[in-house]
């Protein structure tokens, strides 16, 4: 292979210069701050960082511990409904159960109701690929892309590892709360709208454009374990149906862990519950929709208050405490090393 021949530059022709422009930026003459790392500045930064993290951590832990929370596991109390639901031929039958509990002290302020699931892998790959964002925006989608069922509406699938089968589940059980006051039973007023974010109903989720929502879902099959069609999820509020239903939207927020909780209802503070939930006997009445025993799951209902830092989750406070402690210990170690070296240096100078 022949080498390329390099020709000398032609005389009288100016060659372009490859030197950067003679500017302060390109010649690196801009003024710059170069910190002088003295022992005083290093130690002060470590101790100040440690003090700040420890202060914030203590505040967060105390705030999380001040949250009032009641958690009720109703998995065993609804065992009859679980057995009924395990038979696939009974998927369209309703089943109700109840769970009693007692509040020894008043829960004052805003009270939030959550439903919790344990050992439910919502972030599983086969679960995730059944989601269609185009469908959730109300667009016509070629449902031949679905690998299990041909529904015009979005189907939610859950992998059951023990039996290697797929189930289609309803976003959540239907839960009502009753207060046993003296000899009367009072239904606790709960808000089922306003629990989702503004971006959910205005950006991520939209119903198909149609003069009637039922006509938009005409000819579609109702998935197993769904007690109502998508356009009748909320018979009291027609604006809370279809893909913009609050319960459906909150369910579609995929959890990163197998144990999680989702917001279900908020207490409506009126009449007997203007100050919160008074102490006394309560009953959860549950319309059981899908079983969890196949994958060894558990179901919970949680009543909780919130504070300025959020709910009952001390993780962030503990993280600040650990970081502050590590910074403070590093500062003490550096101080000890500095004093030891300074003492040795003074000895040799003498």
Phi, psi and omega in degrees: 000130183280141176281149178287139181271128179266130181261142178293151179299146180289143180289139178085357180254120182284127178274140179295137181278140179262005179283142177294159181299153181276068179239162182295326181288310183284338177264007175058048176250011179291146178294139182223153179259122179245108184294141176263105185280091174267166180296327180292316181291321180293312181295320180296323179294320179295314183289323178293319178296317178298317180295319179296312181296320179295321179295312179296320180298317179297317179298318181292320180293315178297322178294317179294324180288341180277355179286131175271129184215137175233126182239127182241122175266116182250017181297314181283331181288342178248035183295326179296319178293326178297315179296322178295318183287334180294336175277115186297339181285348181255018187295333183265006179267140178280148178216132183238147176213172183219157178220122182263147175204167183232133172265118180281334179227156178294145171253102186271152178091195180289133181241134182244140177252129178240151167249137184242146176234141180238138180065033179248107185273084182287339181266017178294145185300315182291335174287318185290324184288350177276359178272135177235108180294330177295321176296318181295340175270006176081017181270157176284124183238141176289105186285000174293347177287340179286134189266356181239301184238150178256083177252146174283336176264163181294135176250140180254127183242146181231127179280127176256106191289329183293317184257357178054046178229169181245139177239149172253125191243155172279146185308324181195161172290157175270121188236130175237149183242132181234141181252122180270097184253111184058243180256005181250157179244121183246129176283128180286124181289127182233143178266126181252002175238164183082009180269343180266171180276160179297320181294334179296308186278345182249347183234309190271331186232131176211149177276156176300143179286115181199152179292339180217129184294326179295326178289332178292330179258015181296138179083004180265155180264141177279126181297154175302147180073002173269115181282342180225151173290165187298328183276003178231029179295332177226100183285342181275333182228107183291341178282351182250046182233167178069217183287346180262014174291132185300317180298319180294317181297314182294323178297326184285355172282104187290129179276148180277345184238163183284338176247122184207170175223147179234145178292132183244310182215164173234145181290132173268112190276086178223158176050240184294345186244026181294327180264353184134208178263117178287159177295148181151193182264137181228161179221130170268124173255121192241130169266104189283124187253320181216146183278154179234002184289335181298326179248023176057043180268169178226152179239142181224156167238131184238130170253126187211152170261173177230156177235185183298333181266001180114212182268199183277081180218097184279005186300313183297319178296319178295321178298319177294320179296318179295317180295317179295320178296318179296318179294318180294317178297320177299321178297318179293322179296316179296322178297316178297317179296318180296316180295323180293316180292323180293322178294320179293321180294321179294326181293316181290329178293327178290000000 
